mmCIF file of C-alpha atoms in Angstrom:
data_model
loop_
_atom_site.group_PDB
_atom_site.id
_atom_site.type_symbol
_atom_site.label_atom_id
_atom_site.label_comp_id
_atom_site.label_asym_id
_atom_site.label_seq_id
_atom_site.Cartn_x
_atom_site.Cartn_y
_atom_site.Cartn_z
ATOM 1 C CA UNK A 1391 46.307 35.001 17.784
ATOM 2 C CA UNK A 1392 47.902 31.381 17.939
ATOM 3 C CA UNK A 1393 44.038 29.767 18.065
ATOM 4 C CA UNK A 1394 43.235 31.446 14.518
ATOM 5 C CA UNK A 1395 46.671 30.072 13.132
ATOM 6 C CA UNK A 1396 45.886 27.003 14.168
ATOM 7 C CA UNK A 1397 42.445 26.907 13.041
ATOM 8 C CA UNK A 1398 43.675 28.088 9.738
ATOM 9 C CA UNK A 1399 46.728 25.424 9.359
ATOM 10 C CA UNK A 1400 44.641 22.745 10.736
ATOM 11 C CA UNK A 1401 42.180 23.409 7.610
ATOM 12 C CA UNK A 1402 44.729 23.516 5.000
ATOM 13 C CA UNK A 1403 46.185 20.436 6.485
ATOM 14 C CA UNK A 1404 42.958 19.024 5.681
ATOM 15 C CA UNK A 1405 42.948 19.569 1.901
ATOM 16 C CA UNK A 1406 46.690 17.629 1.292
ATOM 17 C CA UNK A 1407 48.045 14.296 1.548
ATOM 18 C CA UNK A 1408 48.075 12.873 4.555
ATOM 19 C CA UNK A 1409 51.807 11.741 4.081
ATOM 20 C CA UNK A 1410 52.822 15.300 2.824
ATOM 21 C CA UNK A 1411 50.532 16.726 5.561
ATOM 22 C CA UNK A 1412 53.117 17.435 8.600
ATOM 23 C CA UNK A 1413 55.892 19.268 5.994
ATOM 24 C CA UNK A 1414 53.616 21.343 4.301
ATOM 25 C CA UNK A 1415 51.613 22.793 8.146
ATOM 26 C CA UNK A 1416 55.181 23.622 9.536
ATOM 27 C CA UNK A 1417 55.945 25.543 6.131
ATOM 28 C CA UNK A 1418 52.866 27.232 6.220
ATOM 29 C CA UNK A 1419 52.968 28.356 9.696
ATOM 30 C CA UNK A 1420 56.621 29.710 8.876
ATOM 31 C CA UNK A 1421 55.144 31.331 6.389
ATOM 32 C CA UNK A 1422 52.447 33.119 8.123
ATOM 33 C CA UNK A 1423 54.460 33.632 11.445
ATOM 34 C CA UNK A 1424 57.349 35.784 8.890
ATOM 35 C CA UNK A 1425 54.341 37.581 7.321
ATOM 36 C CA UNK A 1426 53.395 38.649 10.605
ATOM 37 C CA UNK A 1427 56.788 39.616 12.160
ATOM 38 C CA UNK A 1428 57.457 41.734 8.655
ATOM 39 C CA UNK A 1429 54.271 43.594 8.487
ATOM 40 C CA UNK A 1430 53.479 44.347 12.617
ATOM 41 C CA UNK A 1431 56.486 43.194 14.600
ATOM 42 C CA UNK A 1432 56.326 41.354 18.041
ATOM 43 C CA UNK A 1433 52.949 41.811 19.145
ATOM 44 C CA UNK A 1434 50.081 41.598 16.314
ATOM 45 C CA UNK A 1435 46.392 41.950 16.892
ATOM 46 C CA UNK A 1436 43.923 39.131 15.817
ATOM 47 C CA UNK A 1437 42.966 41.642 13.170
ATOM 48 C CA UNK A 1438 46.444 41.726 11.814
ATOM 49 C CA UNK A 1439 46.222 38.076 11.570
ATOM 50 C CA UNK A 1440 42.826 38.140 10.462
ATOM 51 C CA UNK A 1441 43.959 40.466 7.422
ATOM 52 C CA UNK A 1442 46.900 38.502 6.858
ATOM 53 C CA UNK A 1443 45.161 35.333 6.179
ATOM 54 C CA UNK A 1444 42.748 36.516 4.477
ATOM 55 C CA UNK A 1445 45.542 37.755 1.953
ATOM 56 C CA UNK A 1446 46.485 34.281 2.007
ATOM 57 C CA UNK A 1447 43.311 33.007 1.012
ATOM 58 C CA UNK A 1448 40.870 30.094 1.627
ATOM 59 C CA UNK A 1449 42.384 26.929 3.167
ATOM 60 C CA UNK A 1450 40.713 24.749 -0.260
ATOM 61 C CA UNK A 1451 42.197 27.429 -2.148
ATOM 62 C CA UNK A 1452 46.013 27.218 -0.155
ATOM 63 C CA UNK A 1453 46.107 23.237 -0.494
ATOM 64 C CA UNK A 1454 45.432 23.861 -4.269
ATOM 65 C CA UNK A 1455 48.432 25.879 -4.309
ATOM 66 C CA UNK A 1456 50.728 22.943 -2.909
ATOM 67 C CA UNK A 1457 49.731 20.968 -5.707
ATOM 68 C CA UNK A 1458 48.807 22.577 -9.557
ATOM 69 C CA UNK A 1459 48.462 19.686 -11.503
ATOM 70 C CA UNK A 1460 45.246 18.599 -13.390
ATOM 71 C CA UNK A 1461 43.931 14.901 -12.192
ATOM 72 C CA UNK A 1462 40.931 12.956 -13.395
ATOM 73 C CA UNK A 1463 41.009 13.027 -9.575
ATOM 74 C CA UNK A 1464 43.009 15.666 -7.924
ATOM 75 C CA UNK A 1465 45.225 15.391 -4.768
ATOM 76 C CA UNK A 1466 42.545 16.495 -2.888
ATOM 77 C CA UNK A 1467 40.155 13.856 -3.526
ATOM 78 C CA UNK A 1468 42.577 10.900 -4.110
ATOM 79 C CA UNK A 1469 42.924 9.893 -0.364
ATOM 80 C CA UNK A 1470 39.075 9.398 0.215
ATOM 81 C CA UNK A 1471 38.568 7.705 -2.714
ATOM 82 C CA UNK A 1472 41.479 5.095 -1.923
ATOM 83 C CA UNK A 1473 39.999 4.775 1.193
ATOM 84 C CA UNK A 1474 36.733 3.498 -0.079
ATOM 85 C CA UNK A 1475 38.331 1.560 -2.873
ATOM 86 C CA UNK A 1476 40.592 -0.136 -0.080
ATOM 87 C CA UNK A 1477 37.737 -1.316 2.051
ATOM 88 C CA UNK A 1478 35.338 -2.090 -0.771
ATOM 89 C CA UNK A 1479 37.338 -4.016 -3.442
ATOM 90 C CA UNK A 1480 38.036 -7.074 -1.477
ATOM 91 C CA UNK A 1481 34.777 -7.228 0.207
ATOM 92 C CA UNK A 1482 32.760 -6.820 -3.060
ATOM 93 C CA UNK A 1483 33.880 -10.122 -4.955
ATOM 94 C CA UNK A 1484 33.924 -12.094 -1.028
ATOM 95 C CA UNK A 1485 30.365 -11.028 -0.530
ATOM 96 C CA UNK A 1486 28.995 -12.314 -3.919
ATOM 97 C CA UNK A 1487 30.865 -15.188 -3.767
ATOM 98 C CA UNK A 1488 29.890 -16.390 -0.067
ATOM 99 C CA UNK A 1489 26.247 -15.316 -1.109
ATOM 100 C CA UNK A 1490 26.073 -17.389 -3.922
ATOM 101 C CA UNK A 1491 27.263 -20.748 -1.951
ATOM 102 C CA UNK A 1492 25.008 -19.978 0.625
ATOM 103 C CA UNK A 1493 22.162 -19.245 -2.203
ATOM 104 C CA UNK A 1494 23.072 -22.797 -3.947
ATOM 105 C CA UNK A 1495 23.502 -24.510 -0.347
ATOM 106 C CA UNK A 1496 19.585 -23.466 0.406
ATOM 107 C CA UNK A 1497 18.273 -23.808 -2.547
ATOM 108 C CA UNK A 1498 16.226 -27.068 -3.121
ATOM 109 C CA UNK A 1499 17.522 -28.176 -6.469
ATOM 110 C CA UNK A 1500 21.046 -29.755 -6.607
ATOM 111 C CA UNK A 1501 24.154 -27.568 -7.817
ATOM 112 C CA UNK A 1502 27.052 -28.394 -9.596
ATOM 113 C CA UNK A 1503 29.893 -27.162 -6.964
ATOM 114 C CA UNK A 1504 33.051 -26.797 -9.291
ATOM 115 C CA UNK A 1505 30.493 -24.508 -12.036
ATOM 116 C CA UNK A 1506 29.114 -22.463 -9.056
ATOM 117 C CA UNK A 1507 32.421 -21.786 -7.496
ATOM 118 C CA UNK A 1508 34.302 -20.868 -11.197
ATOM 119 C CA UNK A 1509 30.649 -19.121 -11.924
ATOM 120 C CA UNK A 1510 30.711 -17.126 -8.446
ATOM 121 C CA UNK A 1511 34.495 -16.394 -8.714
ATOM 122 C CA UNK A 1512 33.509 -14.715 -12.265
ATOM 123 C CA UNK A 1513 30.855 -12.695 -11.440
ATOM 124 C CA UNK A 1514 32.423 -11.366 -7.928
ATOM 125 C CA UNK A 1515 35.663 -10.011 -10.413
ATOM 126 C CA UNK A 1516 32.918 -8.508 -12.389
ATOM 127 C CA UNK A 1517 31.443 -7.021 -9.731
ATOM 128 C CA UNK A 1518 34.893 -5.536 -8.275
ATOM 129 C CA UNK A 1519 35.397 -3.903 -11.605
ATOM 130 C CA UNK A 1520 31.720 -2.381 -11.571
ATOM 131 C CA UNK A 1521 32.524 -0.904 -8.270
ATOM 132 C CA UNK A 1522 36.249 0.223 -9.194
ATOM 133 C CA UNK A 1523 34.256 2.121 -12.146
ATOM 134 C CA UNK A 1524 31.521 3.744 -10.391
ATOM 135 C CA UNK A 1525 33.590 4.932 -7.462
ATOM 136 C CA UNK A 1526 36.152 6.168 -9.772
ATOM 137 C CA UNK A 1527 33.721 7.958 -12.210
ATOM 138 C CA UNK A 1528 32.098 9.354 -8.811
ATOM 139 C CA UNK A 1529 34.896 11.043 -7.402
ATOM 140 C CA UNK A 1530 36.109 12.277 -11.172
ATOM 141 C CA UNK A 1531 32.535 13.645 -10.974
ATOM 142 C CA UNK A 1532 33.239 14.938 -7.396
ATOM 143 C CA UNK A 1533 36.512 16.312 -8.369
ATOM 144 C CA UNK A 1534 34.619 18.840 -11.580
ATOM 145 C CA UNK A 1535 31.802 19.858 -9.160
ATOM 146 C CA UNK A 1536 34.730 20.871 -6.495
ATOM 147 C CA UNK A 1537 36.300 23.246 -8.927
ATOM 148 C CA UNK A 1538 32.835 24.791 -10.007
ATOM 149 C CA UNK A 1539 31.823 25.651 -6.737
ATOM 150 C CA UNK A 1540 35.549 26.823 -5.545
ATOM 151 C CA UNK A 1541 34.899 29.305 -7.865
ATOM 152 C CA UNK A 1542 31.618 30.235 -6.725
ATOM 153 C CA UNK A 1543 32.781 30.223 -2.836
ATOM 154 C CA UNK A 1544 31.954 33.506 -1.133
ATOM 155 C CA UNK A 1545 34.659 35.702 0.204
ATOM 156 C CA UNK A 1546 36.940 33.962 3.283
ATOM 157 C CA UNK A 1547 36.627 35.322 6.344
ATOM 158 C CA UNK A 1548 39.449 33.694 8.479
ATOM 159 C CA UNK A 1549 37.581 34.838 11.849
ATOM 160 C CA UNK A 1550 34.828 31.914 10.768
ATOM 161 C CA UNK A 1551 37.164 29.605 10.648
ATOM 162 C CA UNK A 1552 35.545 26.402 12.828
ATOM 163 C CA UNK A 1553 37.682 25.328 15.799
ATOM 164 C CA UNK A 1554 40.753 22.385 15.752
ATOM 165 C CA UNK A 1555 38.200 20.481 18.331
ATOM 166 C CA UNK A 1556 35.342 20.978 16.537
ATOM 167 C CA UNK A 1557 31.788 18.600 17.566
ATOM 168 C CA UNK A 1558 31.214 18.531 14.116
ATOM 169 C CA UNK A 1559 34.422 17.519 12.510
ATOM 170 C CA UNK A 1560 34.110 14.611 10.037
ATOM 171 C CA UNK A 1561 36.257 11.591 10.363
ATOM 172 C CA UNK A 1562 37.997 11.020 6.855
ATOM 173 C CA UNK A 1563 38.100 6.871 7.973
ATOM 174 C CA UNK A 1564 34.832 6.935 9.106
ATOM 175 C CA UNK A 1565 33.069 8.649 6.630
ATOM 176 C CA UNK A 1566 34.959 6.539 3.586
ATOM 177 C CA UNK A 1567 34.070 3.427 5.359
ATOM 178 C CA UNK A 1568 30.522 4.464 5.494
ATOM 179 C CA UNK A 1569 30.583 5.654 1.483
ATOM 180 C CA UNK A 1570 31.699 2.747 0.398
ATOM 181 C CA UNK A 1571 29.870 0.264 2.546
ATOM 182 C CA UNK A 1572 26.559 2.541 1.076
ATOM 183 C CA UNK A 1573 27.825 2.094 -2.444
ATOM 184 C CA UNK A 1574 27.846 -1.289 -2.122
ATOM 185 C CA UNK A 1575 24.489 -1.679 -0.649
ATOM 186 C CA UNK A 1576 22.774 0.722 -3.115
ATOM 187 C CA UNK A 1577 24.350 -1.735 -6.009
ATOM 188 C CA UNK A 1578 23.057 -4.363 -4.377
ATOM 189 C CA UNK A 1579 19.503 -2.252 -3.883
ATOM 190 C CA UNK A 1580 19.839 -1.567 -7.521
ATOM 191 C CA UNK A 1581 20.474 -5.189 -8.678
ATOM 192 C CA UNK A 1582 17.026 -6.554 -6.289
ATOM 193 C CA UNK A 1583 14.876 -4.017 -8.223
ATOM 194 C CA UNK A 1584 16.154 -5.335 -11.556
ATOM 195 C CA UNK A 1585 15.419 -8.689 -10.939
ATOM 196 C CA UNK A 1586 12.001 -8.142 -8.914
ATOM 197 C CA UNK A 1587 12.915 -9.237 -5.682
ATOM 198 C CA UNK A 1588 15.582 -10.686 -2.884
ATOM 199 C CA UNK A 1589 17.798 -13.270 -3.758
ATOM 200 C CA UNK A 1590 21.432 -14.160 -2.671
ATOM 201 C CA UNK A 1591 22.733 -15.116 -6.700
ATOM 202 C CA UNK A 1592 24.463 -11.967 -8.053
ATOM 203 C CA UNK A 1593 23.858 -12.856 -11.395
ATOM 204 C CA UNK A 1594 21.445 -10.899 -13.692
ATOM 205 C CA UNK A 1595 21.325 -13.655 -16.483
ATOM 206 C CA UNK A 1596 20.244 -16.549 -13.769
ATOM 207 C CA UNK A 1597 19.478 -14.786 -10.520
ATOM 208 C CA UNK A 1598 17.901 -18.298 -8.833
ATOM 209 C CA UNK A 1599 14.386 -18.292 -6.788
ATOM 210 C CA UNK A 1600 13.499 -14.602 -5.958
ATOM 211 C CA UNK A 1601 11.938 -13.434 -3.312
ATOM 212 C CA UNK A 1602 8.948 -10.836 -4.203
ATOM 213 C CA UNK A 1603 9.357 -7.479 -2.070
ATOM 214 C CA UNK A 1604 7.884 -4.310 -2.086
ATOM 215 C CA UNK A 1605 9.491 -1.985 -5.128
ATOM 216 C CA UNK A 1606 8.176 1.292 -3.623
ATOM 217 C CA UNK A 1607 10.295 0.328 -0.205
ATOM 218 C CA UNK A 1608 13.163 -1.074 -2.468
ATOM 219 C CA UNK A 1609 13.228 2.972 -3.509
ATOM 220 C CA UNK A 1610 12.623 4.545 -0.838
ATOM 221 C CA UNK A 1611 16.126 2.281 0.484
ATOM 222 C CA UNK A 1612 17.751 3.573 -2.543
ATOM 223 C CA UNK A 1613 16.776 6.450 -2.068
ATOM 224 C CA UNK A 1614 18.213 7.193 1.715
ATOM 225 C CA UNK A 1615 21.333 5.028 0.603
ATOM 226 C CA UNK A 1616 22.044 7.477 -2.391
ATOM 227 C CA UNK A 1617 21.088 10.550 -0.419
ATOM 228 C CA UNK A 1618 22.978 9.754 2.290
ATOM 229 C CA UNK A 1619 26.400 8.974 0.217
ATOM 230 C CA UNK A 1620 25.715 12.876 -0.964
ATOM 231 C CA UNK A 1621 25.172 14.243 2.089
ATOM 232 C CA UNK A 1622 28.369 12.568 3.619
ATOM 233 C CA UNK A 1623 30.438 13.564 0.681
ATOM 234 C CA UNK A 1624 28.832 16.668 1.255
ATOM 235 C CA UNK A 1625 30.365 17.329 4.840
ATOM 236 C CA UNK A 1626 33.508 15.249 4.343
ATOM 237 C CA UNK A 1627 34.165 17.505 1.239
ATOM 238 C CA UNK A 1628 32.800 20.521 0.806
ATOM 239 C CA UNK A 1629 31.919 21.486 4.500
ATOM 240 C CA UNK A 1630 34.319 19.928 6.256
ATOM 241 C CA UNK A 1631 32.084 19.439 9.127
ATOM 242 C CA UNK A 1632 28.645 18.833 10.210
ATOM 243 C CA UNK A 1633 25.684 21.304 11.328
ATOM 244 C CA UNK A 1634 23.432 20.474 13.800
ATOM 245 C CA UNK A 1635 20.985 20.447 10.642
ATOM 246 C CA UNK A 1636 22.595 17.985 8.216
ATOM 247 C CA UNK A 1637 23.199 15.706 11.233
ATOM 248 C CA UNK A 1638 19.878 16.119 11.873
ATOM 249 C CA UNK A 1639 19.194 14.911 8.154
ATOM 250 C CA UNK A 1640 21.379 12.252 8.004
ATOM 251 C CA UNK A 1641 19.657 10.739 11.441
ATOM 252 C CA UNK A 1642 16.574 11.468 9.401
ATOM 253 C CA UNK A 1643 17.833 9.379 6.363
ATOM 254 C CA UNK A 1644 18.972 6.567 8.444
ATOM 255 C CA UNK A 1645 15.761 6.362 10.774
ATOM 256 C CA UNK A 1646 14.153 5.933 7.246
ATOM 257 C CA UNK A 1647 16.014 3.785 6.277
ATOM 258 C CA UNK A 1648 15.455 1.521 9.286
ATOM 259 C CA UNK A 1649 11.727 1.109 8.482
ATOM 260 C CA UNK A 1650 12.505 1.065 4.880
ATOM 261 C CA UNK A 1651 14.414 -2.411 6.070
ATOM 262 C CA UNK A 1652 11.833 -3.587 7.382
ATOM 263 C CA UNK A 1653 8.944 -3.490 5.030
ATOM 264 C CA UNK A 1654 11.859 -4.792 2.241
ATOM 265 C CA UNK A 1655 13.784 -7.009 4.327
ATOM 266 C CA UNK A 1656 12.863 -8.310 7.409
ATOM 267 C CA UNK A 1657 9.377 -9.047 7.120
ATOM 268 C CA UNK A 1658 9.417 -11.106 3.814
ATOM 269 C CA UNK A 1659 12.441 -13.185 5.073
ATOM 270 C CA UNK A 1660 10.836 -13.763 8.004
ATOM 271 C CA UNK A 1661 7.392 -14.803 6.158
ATOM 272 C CA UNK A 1662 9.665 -17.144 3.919
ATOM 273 C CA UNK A 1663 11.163 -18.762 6.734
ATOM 274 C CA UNK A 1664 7.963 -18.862 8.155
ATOM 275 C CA UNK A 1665 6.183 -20.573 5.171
ATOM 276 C CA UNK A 1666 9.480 -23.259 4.325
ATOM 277 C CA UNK A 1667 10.305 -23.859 8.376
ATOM 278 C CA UNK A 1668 7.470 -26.307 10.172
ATOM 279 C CA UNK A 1669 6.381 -24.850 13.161
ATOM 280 C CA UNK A 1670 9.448 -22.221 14.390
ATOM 281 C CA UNK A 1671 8.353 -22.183 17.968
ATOM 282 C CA UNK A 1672 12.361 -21.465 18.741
ATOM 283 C CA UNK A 1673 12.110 -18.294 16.779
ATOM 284 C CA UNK A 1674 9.482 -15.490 17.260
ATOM 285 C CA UNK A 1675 9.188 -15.070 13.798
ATOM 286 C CA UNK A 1676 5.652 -12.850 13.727
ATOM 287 C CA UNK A 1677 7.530 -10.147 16.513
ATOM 288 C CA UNK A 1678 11.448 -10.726 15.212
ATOM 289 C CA UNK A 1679 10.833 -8.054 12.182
ATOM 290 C CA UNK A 1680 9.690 -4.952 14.393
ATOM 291 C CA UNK A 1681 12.366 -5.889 16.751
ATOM 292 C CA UNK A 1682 15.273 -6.302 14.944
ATOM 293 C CA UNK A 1683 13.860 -2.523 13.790
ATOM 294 C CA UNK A 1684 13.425 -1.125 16.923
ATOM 295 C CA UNK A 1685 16.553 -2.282 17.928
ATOM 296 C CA UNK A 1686 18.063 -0.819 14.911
ATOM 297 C CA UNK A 1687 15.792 2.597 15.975
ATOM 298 C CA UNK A 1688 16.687 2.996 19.590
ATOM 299 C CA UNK A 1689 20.981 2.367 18.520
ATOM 300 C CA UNK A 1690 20.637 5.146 16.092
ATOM 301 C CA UNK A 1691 18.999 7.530 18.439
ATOM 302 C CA UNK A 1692 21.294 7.199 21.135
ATOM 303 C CA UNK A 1693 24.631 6.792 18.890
ATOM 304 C CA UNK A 1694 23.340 10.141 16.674
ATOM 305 C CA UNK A 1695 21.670 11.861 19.491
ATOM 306 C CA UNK A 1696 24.837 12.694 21.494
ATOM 307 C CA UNK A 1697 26.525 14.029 18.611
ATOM 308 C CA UNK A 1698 23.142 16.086 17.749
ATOM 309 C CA UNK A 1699 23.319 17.606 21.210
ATOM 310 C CA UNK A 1700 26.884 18.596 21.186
ATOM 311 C CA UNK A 1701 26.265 20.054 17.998
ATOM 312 C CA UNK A 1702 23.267 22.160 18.761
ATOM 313 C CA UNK A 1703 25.655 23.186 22.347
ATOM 314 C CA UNK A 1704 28.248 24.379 20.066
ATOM 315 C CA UNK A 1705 25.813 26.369 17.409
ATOM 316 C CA UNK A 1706 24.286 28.344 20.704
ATOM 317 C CA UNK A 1707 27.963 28.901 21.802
ATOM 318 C CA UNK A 1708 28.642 30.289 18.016
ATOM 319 C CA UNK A 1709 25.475 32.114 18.374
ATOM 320 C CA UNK A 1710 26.089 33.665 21.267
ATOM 321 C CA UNK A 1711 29.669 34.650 20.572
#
């Protein structure tokens, strides 16, 4: 009886503040714990509690309740989103910045230090606000789809209700870091196609020497980086956890996305190199791509594959019960 009320608090507690998180489980539990004691006394069954919660409704639907109010971005939504503005708006403006001194330090011509530094500082703000936008009109975005398919949710049934410990259970931290770390790269992705190429200049009016790359691999990065922002959001939001199968996807997406970096990435920096630097000997540069990407291959397989196992354990458990 206790392990569904905890399942079913632990959900809701999910869905609210983090700050208002603690006060509003301990209410809820009151809550539930009087229902119980009015309706079947001392000693209820795990149907009684099953039939009580259900009258309670859906955990998405019970945070609602705590908080009524219309938001561009609701309650709901507003933690994950600060999260991923939090770690990406000071490393957005940093990253074009250092990559356009290290652009003009390479680059063969001379640069004028003061302009590039005032020019860099510019175009780094301009780049924050781009990515305070899009993340902003994302989760607004997020935040209409949520309501549509709340009210296309099937019936809750409180006896499905995954477990506290639960394999699959998606780290809020985690998974922010991970959006906005992919939101940044897929601007960056999106900015290389528009110019034709690599280059470390974030700046669409004079992006410096280019380096030519494969377009179709440039989408098929874009691709996986997009797809697997959804699919996150996906399981962070909507699901609240990860299957064995969209784990398995998102392994999918990332393997792809390792080869994808090296047809894009690796190979023609290491060709530059190869072409500007006399005689490398110090640096294997003809055997460095494929091994930086096998590398990259064999980390994801082990760091995903545990989780995939536990996850397929835990479906055959389900299964079986």
């Amino acid at each position: 009886m206790n392990d569904l009320i905890d399942r079913y608090v632990h959900q809701v507690g999910l869905y609210v503040r983090p700050k208002e998180r603690a006060e509003i489980e301990a209410e809820l539990r009151s809550q539930i714990q009087d229902q119980l004691d009015d309706r079947y006394g001392s000693a209820p069954t795990p149907a009684d509690v099953a039939a009580v919660l259900k009258q309670f409704g859906s955990p998405r639907t019970m945070a609602v309740s705590y908080s009524g109010e219309q938001y561009l971005v609701g309650p709901e939504l507003y933690p994950y989103m600060m999260t991923v503005l939090r770690f990406g708006l000071p490393l957005v403006p940093a990253l074009v910045v250092i990559a356009n001194i290290i652009g003009a330090a390479l680059s063969p011509e001379g640069a004028n230090w003061i302009g590039l530094l005032i020019g860099s500082v510019i175009t780094g703000v301009q780049a924050a606000l781009l990515f305070l936008a899009v993340v902003v009109i994302f989760f607004a975005i997020l935040q209409h789809s949520d309501e549509v398919l709340r009210a296309s949710q099937t019936e809750f049934n409180p006896l499905e209700l995954p477990a506290v410990e639960d394999p699959g259970a998606v780290d809020r931290l985690e998974s922010g870091v991970g959006i906005a770390i992919g939101m940044l790269f897929g601007i960056a992705i999106l900015y290389y196609i528009q110019v034709g190429g690599l280059t470390l200049r974030f700046n669409l009016s004079d992006p410096g020497e280019v380096l030519p790359v494969p377009t179709l691999w440039l989408v098929v990065l874009l691709f996986t980086t997009f797809a697997s922002i959804f699919l996150n959001l996906w399981a962070l939001l909507f699901r609240r956890r990860w299957t064995f199968w969209t784990w398995l996807l998102e392994t999918a997406l990332e393997l792809l996305g390792a080869v994808g970096l090296y047809f894009a990435l690796f190979t023609p920096v290491a060709e530059r190199i190869k072409a500007t630097v006399p005689n490398p000997t110090w640096l294997p540069l003809d055997q460095l791509p494929w091994i930086i990407t096998l590398v990259t291959i064999a980390i994801l397989v082990l760091g995903n594959g545990g989780k995939l196992i536990r996850l397929w354990q835990a479906q055959g458990e389900r299964t079986k019960n």
